JSON list of C-alpha atoms in Angstrom, two decimals:
[
{"chain": "A", "resi": 1, "resn": "MET", "atom": "CA", "xyz": [25.49, 1.70, -8.90]},
{"chain": "A", "resi": 2, "resn": "GLU", "atom": "CA", "xyz": [27.71, 0.71, -11.31]},
{"chain": "A", "resi": 3, "resn": "SER", "atom": "CA", "xyz": [27.72, -2.67, -9.95]},
{"chain": "A", "resi": 4, "resn": "VAL", "atom": "CA", "xyz": [23.56, -2.94, -11.34]},
{"chain": "A", "resi": 5, "resn": "GLY", "atom": "CA", "xyz": [24.31, -0.98, -14.33]},
{"chain": "A", "resi": 6, "resn": "SER", "atom": "CA", "xyz": [24.76, -4.11, -16.55]},
{"chain": "A", "resi": 7, "resn": "LEU", "atom": "CA", "xyz": [21.61, -5.28, -15.82]},
{"chain": "A", "resi": 8, "resn": "VAL", "atom": "CA", "xyz": [19.70, -2.38, -15.03]},
{"chain": "A", "resi": 9, "resn": "GLY", "atom": "CA", "xyz": [20.50, -1.66, -18.47]},
{"chain": "A", "resi": 10, "resn": "SER", "atom": "CA", "xyz": [19.63, -4.51, -20.01]},
{"chain": "A", "resi": 11, "resn": "PRO", "atom": "CA", "xyz": [15.52, -5.90, -20.11]},
{"chain": "A", "resi": 12, "resn": "TRP", "atom": "CA", "xyz": [16.53, -8.81, -17.31]},
{"chain": "A", "resi": 13, "resn": "ILE", "atom": "CA", "xyz": [15.79, -6.61, -14.61]},
{"chain": "A", "resi": 14, "resn": "TYR", "atom": "CA", "xyz": [12.00, -7.30, -15.21]},
{"chain": "A", "resi": 15, "resn": "ALA", "atom": "CA", "xyz": [12.67, -11.12, -14.85]},
{"chain": "A", "resi": 16, "resn": "VAL", "atom": "CA", "xyz": [15.42, -10.03, -12.49]},
{"chain": "A", "resi": 17, "resn": "VAL", "atom": "CA", "xyz": [12.58, -7.50, -9.99]},
{"chain": "A", "resi": 18, "resn": "ALA", "atom": "CA", "xyz": [9.66, -10.20, -10.71]},
{"chain": "A", "resi": 19, "resn": "LEU", "atom": "CA", "xyz": [11.37, -13.12, -9.78]},
{"chain": "A", "resi": 20, "resn": "SER", "atom": "CA", "xyz": [12.80, -11.92, -6.17]},
{"chain": "A", "resi": 21, "resn": "VAL", "atom": "CA", "xyz": [9.18, -9.98, -5.56]},
{"chain": "A", "resi": 22, "resn": "LEU", "atom": "CA", "xyz": [6.99, -13.11, -6.60]},
{"chain": "A", "resi": 23, "resn": "LEU", "atom": "CA", "xyz": [9.72, -15.12, -4.50]},
{"chain": "A", "resi": 24, "resn": "ASP", "atom": "CA", "xyz": [9.88, -13.34, -1.05]},
{"chain": "A", "resi": 25, "resn": "VAL", "atom": "CA", "xyz": [6.68, -14.45, 0.63]},
{"chain": "A", "resi": 26, "resn": "PHE", "atom": "CA", "xyz": [8.58, -17.50, 0.89]},
{"chain": "A", "resi": 27, "resn": "LEU", "atom": "CA", "xyz": [11.48, -16.05, 2.10]},
{"chain": "A", "resi": 28, "resn": "PRO", "atom": "CA", "xyz": [11.11, -12.95, 3.64]},
{"chain": "A", "resi": 29, "resn": "VAL", "atom": "CA", "xyz": [14.33, -11.92, 4.00]},
{"chain": "A", "resi": 30, "resn": "LEU", "atom": "CA", "xyz": [15.22, -11.43, -0.43]},
{"chain": "A", "resi": 31, "resn": "PRO", "atom": "CA", "xyz": [15.68, -8.19, -0.52]},
{"chain": "A", "resi": 32, "resn": "SER", "atom": "CA", "xyz": [12.79, -7.23, -3.73]},
{"chain": "A", "resi": 33, "resn": "GLY", "atom": "CA", "xyz": [12.02, -4.06, -2.41]},
{"chain": "A", "resi": 34, "resn": "VAL", "atom": "CA", "xyz": [15.78, -3.20, -2.40]},
{"chain": "A", "resi": 35, "resn": "LEU", "atom": "CA", "xyz": [15.81, -4.37, -5.72]},
{"chain": "A", "resi": 36, "resn": "VAL", "atom": "CA", "xyz": [13.27, -3.03, -6.90]},
{"chain": "A", "resi": 37, "resn": "ILE", "atom": "CA", "xyz": [14.01, 0.37, -5.40]},
{"chain": "A", "resi": 38, "resn": "THR", "atom": "CA", "xyz": [17.80, 0.68, -6.90]},
{"chain": "A", "resi": 39, "resn": "ALA", "atom": "CA", "xyz": [16.32, -0.30, -10.26]},
{"chain": "A", "resi": 40, "resn": "ALA", "atom": "CA", "xyz": [14.22, 2.92, -10.05]},
{"chain": "A", "resi": 41, "resn": "THR", "atom": "CA", "xyz": [16.82, 4.90, -9.12]},
{"chain": "A", "resi": 42, "resn": "ALA", "atom": "CA", "xyz": [19.38, 4.05, -11.51]},
{"chain": "A", "resi": 43, "resn": "ALA", "atom": "CA", "xyz": [17.18, 4.39, -13.91]},
{"chain": "A", "resi": 44, "resn": "ALA", "atom": "CA", "xyz": [15.96, 7.48, -13.32]},
{"chain": "A", "resi": 45, "resn": "ALA", "atom": "CA", "xyz": [19.50, 8.93, -14.16]},
{"chain": "A", "resi": 46, "resn": "SER", "atom": "CA", "xyz": [20.74, 5.97, -16.57]},
{"chain": "A", "resi": 47, "resn": "THR", "atom": "CA", "xyz": [22.71, 6.84, -19.68]},
{"chain": "A", "resi": 48, "resn": "ALA", "atom": "CA", "xyz": [22.54, 3.35, -21.05]},
{"chain": "A", "resi": 49, "resn": "ALA", "atom": "CA", "xyz": [21.54, 2.59, -24.31]},
{"chain": "A", "resi": 50, "resn": "TYR", "atom": "CA", "xyz": [18.21, 0.68, -22.43]},
{"chain": "A", "resi": 51, "resn": "VAL", "atom": "CA", "xyz": [17.20, 2.67, -19.54]},
{"chain": "A", "resi": 52, "resn": "PRO", "atom": "CA", "xyz": [13.51, 0.72, -18.23]},
{"chain": "A", "resi": 53, "resn": "ASP", "atom": "CA", "xyz": [10.53, 2.42, -18.26]},
{"chain": "A", "resi": 54, "resn": "ILE", "atom": "CA", "xyz": [8.81, 3.57, -14.86]},
{"chain": "A", "resi": 55, "resn": "LEU", "atom": "CA", "xyz": [5.57, 2.13, -15.58]},
{"chain": "A", "resi": 56, "resn": "VAL", "atom": "CA", "xyz": [6.46, -1.47, -16.94]},
{"chain": "A", "resi": 57, "resn": "LEU", "atom": "CA", "xyz": [8.74, -1.77, -13.81]},
{"chain": "A", "resi": 58, "resn": "THR", "atom": "CA", "xyz": [6.06, -1.01, -11.31]},
{"chain": "A", "resi": 59, "resn": "LEU", "atom": "CA", "xyz": [3.45, -3.17, -13.07]},
{"chain": "A", "resi": 60, "resn": "CYS", "atom": "CA", "xyz": [6.45, -6.36, -13.20]},
{"chain": "A", "resi": 61, "resn": "ALA", "atom": "CA", "xyz": [6.23, -6.04, -9.10]},
{"chain": "A", "resi": 62, "resn": "ALA", "atom": "CA", "xyz": [2.81, -5.67, -8.10]},
{"chain": "A", "resi": 63, "resn": "THR", "atom": "CA", "xyz": [1.47, -8.39, -10.47]},
{"chain": "A", "resi": 64, "resn": "ALA", "atom": "CA", "xyz": [4.66, -10.82, -9.21]},
{"chain": "A", "resi": 65, "resn": "SER", "atom": "CA", "xyz": [3.52, -10.00, -5.55]},
{"chain": "A", "resi": 66, "resn": "VAL", "atom": "CA", "xyz": [-0.25, -10.59, -6.59]},
{"chain": "A", "resi": 67, "resn": "LEU", "atom": "CA", "xyz": [1.39, -13.77, -8.00]},
{"chain": "A", "resi": 68, "resn": "GLY", "atom": "CA", "xyz": [3.33, -14.71, -5.30]},
{"chain": "A", "resi": 69, "resn": "ASP", "atom": "CA", "xyz": [0.04, -13.47, -2.69]},
{"chain": "A", "resi": 70, "resn": "LEU", "atom": "CA", "xyz": [-1.88, -16.09, -4.11]},
{"chain": "A", "resi": 71, "resn": "VAL", "atom": "CA", "xyz": [0.94, -18.78, -4.83]},
{"chain": "A", "resi": 72, "resn": "ALA", "atom": "CA", "xyz": [1.24, -18.71, -1.27]},
{"chain": "A", "resi": 73, "resn": "TYR", "atom": "CA", "xyz": [-2.33, -18.31, -0.11]},
{"chain": "A", "resi": 74, "resn": "ARG", "atom": "CA", "xyz": [-3.56, -21.38, -2.49]},
{"chain": "A", "resi": 75, "resn": "LEU", "atom": "CA", "xyz": [-1.12, -23.84, -1.31]},
{"chain": "A", "resi": 76, "resn": "ALA", "atom": "CA", "xyz": [-2.01, -22.21, 2.83]},
{"chain": "A", "resi": 77, "resn": "TRP", "atom": "CA", "xyz": [-5.48, -23.41, 1.52]},
{"chain": "A", "resi": 78, "resn": "ARG", "atom": "CA", "xyz": [-4.57, -26.92, 0.08]},
{"chain": "A", "resi": 79, "resn": "GLY", "atom": "CA", "xyz": [-2.19, -27.31, 3.11]},
{"chain": "A", "resi": 80, "resn": "GLY", "atom": "CA", "xyz": [-4.64, -29.62, 5.73]},
{"chain": "A", "resi": 81, "resn": "ALA", "atom": "CA", "xyz": [-3.73, -30.68, 8.76]},
{"chain": "A", "resi": 82, "resn": "ARG", "atom": "CA", "xyz": [-0.12, -30.74, 9.02]},
{"chain": "A", "resi": 83, "resn": "LEU", "atom": "CA", "xyz": [0.11, -26.80, 7.82]},
{"chain": "A", "resi": 84, "resn": "ASP", "atom": "CA", "xyz": [-2.68, -26.16, 10.01]},
{"chain": "A", "resi": 85, "resn": "ARG", "atom": "CA", "xyz": [-0.68, -27.30, 12.98]},
{"chain": "A", "resi": 86, "resn": "ALA", "atom": "CA", "xyz": [2.12, -25.09, 12.15]},
{"chain": "A", "resi": 87, "resn": "LEU", "atom": "CA", "xyz": [0.06, -22.29, 12.23]},
{"chain": "A", "resi": 88, "resn": "ALA", "atom": "CA", "xyz": [-1.56, -23.19, 14.72]},
{"chain": "A", "resi": 89, "resn": "ARG", "atom": "CA", "xyz": [2.05, -22.98, 17.05]},
{"chain": "A", "resi": 90, "resn": "SER", "atom": "CA", "xyz": [2.93, -19.32, 15.84]},
{"chain": "A", "resi": 91, "resn": "ARG", "atom": "CA", "xyz": [0.63, -16.65, 18.06]},
{"chain": "A", "resi": 92, "resn": "ARG", "atom": "CA", "xyz": [1.88, -13.59, 15.53]},
{"chain": "A", "resi": 93, "resn": "LEU", "atom": "CA", "xyz": [0.20, -16.59, 12.34]},
{"chain": "A", "resi": 94, "resn": "ARG", "atom": "CA", "xyz": [-3.59, -17.18, 14.98]},
{"chain": "A", "resi": 95, "resn": "ALA", "atom": "CA", "xyz": [-3.76, -13.02, 15.95]},
{"chain": "A", "resi": 96, "resn": "ALA", "atom": "CA", "xyz": [-3.38, -12.49, 11.86]},
{"chain": "A", "resi": 97, "resn": "GLN", "atom": "CA", "xyz": [-5.80, -15.10, 11.02]},
{"chain": "A", "resi": 98, "resn": "GLU", "atom": "CA", "xyz": [-8.54, -13.71, 13.39]},
{"chain": "A", "resi": 99, "resn": "ARG", "atom": "CA", "xyz": [-7.51, -9.90, 12.35]},
{"chain": "A", "resi": 100, "resn": "LEU", "atom": "CA", "xyz": [-7.65, -11.03, 8.92]},
{"chain": "A", "resi": 101, "resn": "GLY", "atom": "CA", "xyz": [-11.49, -12.68, 9.04]},
{"chain": "A", "resi": 102, "resn": "ALA", "atom": "CA", "xyz": [-12.74, -10.02, 10.76]},
{"chain": "A", "resi": 103, "resn": "ALA", "atom": "CA", "xyz": [-11.95, -6.96, 8.36]},
{"chain": "A", "resi": 104, "resn": "LEU", "atom": "CA", "xyz": [-12.86, -9.59, 5.31]},
{"chain": "A", "resi": 105, "resn": "ALA", "atom": "CA", "xyz": [-16.02, -10.51, 7.29]},
{"chain": "A", "resi": 106, "resn": "ARG", "atom": "CA", "xyz": [-16.98, -6.39, 7.31]},
{"chain": "A", "resi": 107, "resn": "GLY", "atom": "CA", "xyz": [-16.46, -5.99, 4.00]},
{"chain": "A", "resi": 108, "resn": "GLY", "atom": "CA", "xyz": [-12.82, -4.23, 4.55]},
{"chain": "A", "resi": 109, "resn": "GLY", "atom": "CA", "xyz": [-8.86, -5.83, 4.17]},
{"chain": "A", "resi": 110, "resn": "GLY", "atom": "CA", "xyz": [-6.79, -2.49, 5.28]},
{"chain": "A", "resi": 111, "resn": "LEU", "atom": "CA", "xyz": [-5.34, -4.82, 6.94]},
{"chain": "A", "resi": 112, "resn": "VAL", "atom": "CA", "xyz": [-3.74, -6.88, 4.16]},
{"chain": "A", "resi": 113, "resn": "VAL", "atom": "CA", "xyz": [-2.50, -3.38, 1.68]},
{"chain": "A", "resi": 114, "resn": "LEU", "atom": "CA", "xyz": [-0.98, -2.83, 5.49]},
{"chain": "A", "resi": 115, "resn": "ALA", "atom": "CA", "xyz": [0.87, -6.19, 5.79]},
{"chain": "A", "resi": 116, "resn": "ARG", "atom": "CA", "xyz": [2.17, -5.64, 2.93]},
{"chain": "A", "resi": 117, "resn": "PHE", "atom": "CA", "xyz": [4.53, -3.24, 3.81]},
{"chain": "A", "resi": 118, "resn": "ALA", "atom": "CA", "xyz": [5.71, -4.53, 7.35]},
{"chain": "A", "resi": 119, "resn": "PRO", "atom": "CA", "xyz": [8.23, -7.16, 7.73]},
{"chain": "A", "resi": 120, "resn": "ALA", "atom": "CA", "xyz": [7.55, -10.83, 6.40]},
{"chain": "A", "resi": 121, "resn": "GLY", "atom": "CA", "xyz": [3.54, -9.41, 6.90]},
{"chain": "A", "resi": 122, "resn": "ARG", "atom": "CA", "xyz": [2.92, -10.28, 3.34]},
{"chain": "A", "resi": 123, "resn": "SER", "atom": "CA", "xyz": [3.44, -13.69, 4.11]},
{"chain": "A", "resi": 124, "resn": "VAL", "atom": "CA", "xyz": [2.06, -13.96, 7.20]},
{"chain": "A", "resi": 125, "resn": "VAL", "atom": "CA", "xyz": [-1.37, -12.26, 5.64]},
{"chain": "A", "resi": 126, "resn": "SER", "atom": "CA", "xyz": [-0.69, -14.88, 2.26]},
{"chain": "A", "resi": 127, "resn": "LEU", "atom": "CA", "xyz": [-0.22, -18.04, 4.52]},
{"chain": "A", "resi": 128, "resn": "GLY", "atom": "CA", "xyz": [-2.78, -16.93, 6.86]},
{"chain": "A", "resi": 129, "resn": "ALA", "atom": "CA", "xyz": [-5.96, -16.05, 5.00]},
{"chain": "A", "resi": 130, "resn": "GLY", "atom": "CA", "xyz": [-5.71, -19.66, 3.27]},
{"chain": "A", "resi": 131, "resn": "ALA", "atom": "CA", "xyz": [-5.05, -21.88, 5.87]},
{"chain": "A", "resi": 132, "resn": "ALA", "atom": "CA", "xyz": [-8.31, -19.74, 7.25]},
{"chain": "A", "resi": 133, "resn": "ARG", "atom": "CA", "xyz": [-10.54, -20.53, 3.70]},
{"chain": "A", "resi": 134, "resn": "HIS", "atom": "CA", "xyz": [-11.64, -17.20, 3.84]},
{"chain": "A", "resi": 135, "resn": "ARG", "atom": "CA", "xyz": [-12.64, -16.78, 0.17]},
{"chain": "A", "resi": 136, "resn": "ALA", "atom": "CA", "xyz": [-10.40, -15.88, -2.54]},
{"chain": "A", "resi": 137, "resn": "ARG", "atom": "CA", "xyz": [-12.89, -12.72, -3.70]},
{"chain": "A", "resi": 138, "resn": "ASP", "atom": "CA", "xyz": [-12.46, -11.10, 0.00]},
{"chain": "A", "resi": 139, "resn": "PHE", "atom": "CA", "xyz": [-8.65, -12.01, -0.15]},
{"chain": "A", "resi": 140, "resn": "LEU", "atom": "CA", "xyz": [-7.80, -11.44, -3.67]},
{"chain": "A", "resi": 141, "resn": "PRO", "atom": "CA", "xyz": [-8.67, -7.26, -4.52]},
{"chain": "A", "resi": 142, "resn": "TRP", "atom": "CA", "xyz": [-6.56, -6.71, -1.66]},
{"chain": "A", "resi": 143, "resn": "SER", "atom": "CA", "xyz": [-3.93, -8.11, -2.07]},
{"chain": "A", "resi": 144, "resn": "ALA", "atom": "CA", "xyz": [-3.67, -6.63, -5.70]},
{"chain": "A", "resi": 145, "resn": "LEU", "atom": "CA", "xyz": [-4.41, -3.57, -4.03]},
{"chain": "A", "resi": 146, "resn": "ALA", "atom": "CA", "xyz": [-1.62, -3.97, -1.47]},
{"chain": "A", "resi": 147, "resn": "GLY", "atom": "CA", "xyz": [0.81, -4.86, -4.24]},
{"chain": "A", "resi": 148, "resn": "PHE", "atom": "CA", "xyz": [0.06, -1.78, -6.53]},
{"chain": "A", "resi": 149, "resn": "THR", "atom": "CA", "xyz": [0.20, 0.20, -3.76]},
{"chain": "A", "resi": 150, "resn": "TRP", "atom": "CA", "xyz": [3.44, -1.12, -2.72]},
{"chain": "A", "resi": 151, "resn": "ALA", "atom": "CA", "xyz": [5.39, -1.84, -6.14]},
{"chain": "A", "resi": 152, "resn": "GLY", "atom": "CA", "xyz": [4.09, 2.30, -7.13]},
{"chain": "A", "resi": 153, "resn": "TYR", "atom": "CA", "xyz": [5.74, 3.26, -3.09]},
{"chain": "A", "resi": 154, "resn": "SER", "atom": "CA", "xyz": [8.73, 1.49, -3.86]},
{"chain": "A", "resi": 155, "resn": "VAL", "atom": "CA", "xyz": [9.75, 2.61, -7.65]},
{"chain": "A", "resi": 156, "resn": "ALA", "atom": "CA", "xyz": [8.72, 6.38, -7.11]},
{"chain": "A", "resi": 157, "resn": "LEU", "atom": "CA", "xyz": [11.49, 6.41, -3.54]},
{"chain": "A", "resi": 158, "resn": "GLY", "atom": "CA", "xyz": [13.83, 4.86, -6.74]},
{"chain": "A", "resi": 159, "resn": "TYR", "atom": "CA", "xyz": [13.05, 7.57, -8.61]},
{"chain": "A", "resi": 160, "resn": "PHE", "atom": "CA", "xyz": [12.50, 10.39, -7.22]},
{"chain": "A", "resi": 161, "resn": "GLY", "atom": "CA", "xyz": [15.42, 9.53, -5.00]},
{"chain": "A", "resi": 162, "resn": "GLY", "atom": "CA", "xyz": [17.60, 9.32, -8.15]},
{"chain": "A", "resi": 163, "resn": "GLN", "atom": "CA", "xyz": [16.32, 12.43, -9.41]},
{"chain": "A", "resi": 164, "resn": "TRP", "atom": "CA", "xyz": [16.54, 14.15, -6.37]},
{"chain": "A", "resi": 165, "resn": "LEU", "atom": "CA", "xyz": [20.15, 13.40, -5.36]},
{"chain": "A", "resi": 166, "resn": "GLY", "atom": "CA", "xyz": [21.68, 10.97, -8.51]},
{"chain": "A", "resi": 167, "resn": "ALA", "atom": "CA", "xyz": [22.20, 7.63, -9.38]},
{"chain": "A", "resi": 168, "resn": "THR", "atom": "CA", "xyz": [24.45, 7.17, -6.70]},
{"chain": "A", "resi": 169, "resn": "TRP", "atom": "CA", "xyz": [24.49, 4.41, -3.58]},
{"chain": "A", "resi": 170, "resn": "LEU", "atom": "CA", "xyz": [23.16, 7.78, -1.51]},
{"chain": "A", "resi": 171, "resn": "ALA", "atom": "CA", "xyz": [20.30, 8.27, -4.07]},
{"chain": "A", "resi": 172, "resn": "ALA", "atom": "CA", "xyz": [19.62, 4.36, -2.86]},
{"chain": "A", "resi": 173, "resn": "ALA", "atom": "CA", "xyz": [20.16, 4.09, 0.36]},
{"chain": "A", "resi": 174, "resn": "VAL", "atom": "CA", "xyz": [17.86, 7.46, 1.45]},
{"chain": "A", "resi": 175, "resn": "SER", "atom": "CA", "xyz": [15.30, 5.62, 0.21]},
{"chain": "A", "resi": 176, "resn": "VAL", "atom": "CA", "xyz": [15.13, 1.88, 1.19]},
{"chain": "A", "resi": 177, "resn": "GLY", "atom": "CA", "xyz": [15.84, 4.00, 4.14]},
{"chain": "A", "resi": 178, "resn": "ALA", "atom": "CA", "xyz": [12.37, 5.95, 3.62]},
{"chain": "A", "resi": 179, "resn": "LEU", "atom": "CA", "xyz": [10.96, 2.22, 2.63]},
{"chain": "A", "resi": 180, "resn": "LEU", "atom": "CA", "xyz": [11.81, 0.50, 5.98]},
{"chain": "A", "resi": 181, "resn": "ALA", "atom": "CA", "xyz": [10.55, 3.79, 7.57]},
{"chain": "A", "resi": 182, "resn": "ALA", "atom": "CA", "xyz": [7.31, 1.99, 5.79]},
{"chain": "A", "resi": 183, "resn": "GLY", "atom": "CA", "xyz": [7.91, -0.58, 6.87]},
{"chain": "A", "resi": 184, "resn": "ALA", "atom": "CA", "xyz": [8.31, -0.27, 10.99]},
{"chain": "A", "resi": 185, "resn": "GLY", "atom": "CA", "xyz": [5.23, 2.30, 10.52]},
{"chain": "A", "resi": 186, "resn": "ALA", "atom": "CA", "xyz": [3.09, -1.04, 9.74]},
{"chain": "A", "resi": 187, "resn": "GLY", "atom": "CA", "xyz": [4.37, -3.17, 11.50]},
{"chain": "A", "resi": 188, "resn": "TYR", "atom": "CA", "xyz": [3.21, -1.26, 14.39]},
{"chain": "A", "resi": 189, "resn": "LEU", "atom": "CA", "xyz": [-0.30, -0.47, 13.55]},
{"chain": "A", "resi": 190, "resn": "MET", "atom": "CA", "xyz": [-0.68, -4.08, 13.00]},
{"chain": "A", "resi": 191, "resn": "ARG", "atom": "CA", "xyz": [0.84, -4.67, 16.24]},
{"chain": "A", "resi": 192, "resn": "LYS", "atom": "CA", "xyz": [-1.32, -1.96, 17.63]},
{"chain": "A", "resi": 193, "resn": "PRO", "atom": "CA", "xyz": [-4.77, -3.80, 18.75]},
{"chain": "A", "resi": 194, "resn": "GLU", "atom": "CA", "xyz": [-2.82, -7.66, 19.90]},
{"chain": "A", "resi": 195, "resn": "ALA", "atom": "CA", "xyz": [-1.53, -4.48, 23.00]},
{"chain": "A", "resi": 196, "resn": "SER", "atom": "CA", "xyz": [-4.10, -2.61, 23.12]},
{"chain": "A", "resi": 197, "resn": "GLN", "atom": "CA", "xyz": [-6.40, -6.23, 24.04]},
{"chain": "A", "resi": 198, "resn": "ALA", "atom": "CA", "xyz": [-3.92, -6.95, 26.15]},
{"chain": "A", "resi": 199, "resn": "ARG", "atom": "CA", "xyz": [-4.33, -3.99, 27.81]}
]
């Protein structure tokens, strides 16, 4: 926790969190969830002169998540034939496009929320929605719900982990473990329809 103390103790933490969350739709290997949790964990027990506001941290992460989804959606929408061919080669993207289309057509976008927790799920769904030319008014409200749900969950994990276990690496590790478990569960639920269709 000491290594991130100076960053957490300055307003720059919001910019770093926003940039990380915004870009991880394109680079899913970025540890944006870990960063959000670590910032919330350190803030929970911080004695620095400047302590990040948990609500602002949540809003920052959620807004960046929605903006990242929107950018990916618009880029895929305008991607043209080359992007369409690239997406067509990916069985995972094709399956996600089909399920997303069916979910949005039914007026439900739970898949968008679920995908926000799954590894690389946000990228698959945002790019898939844009490439399939789904209407923004059908996709973006669910993207906003997904972003706020994920941000609220991540900040709460870090904050309460810090309250209960102190601003230690153990608290951060337990909180990150809970986030990874949620991601594994979301990934399983996203693959489940494929498995049942294969039988």
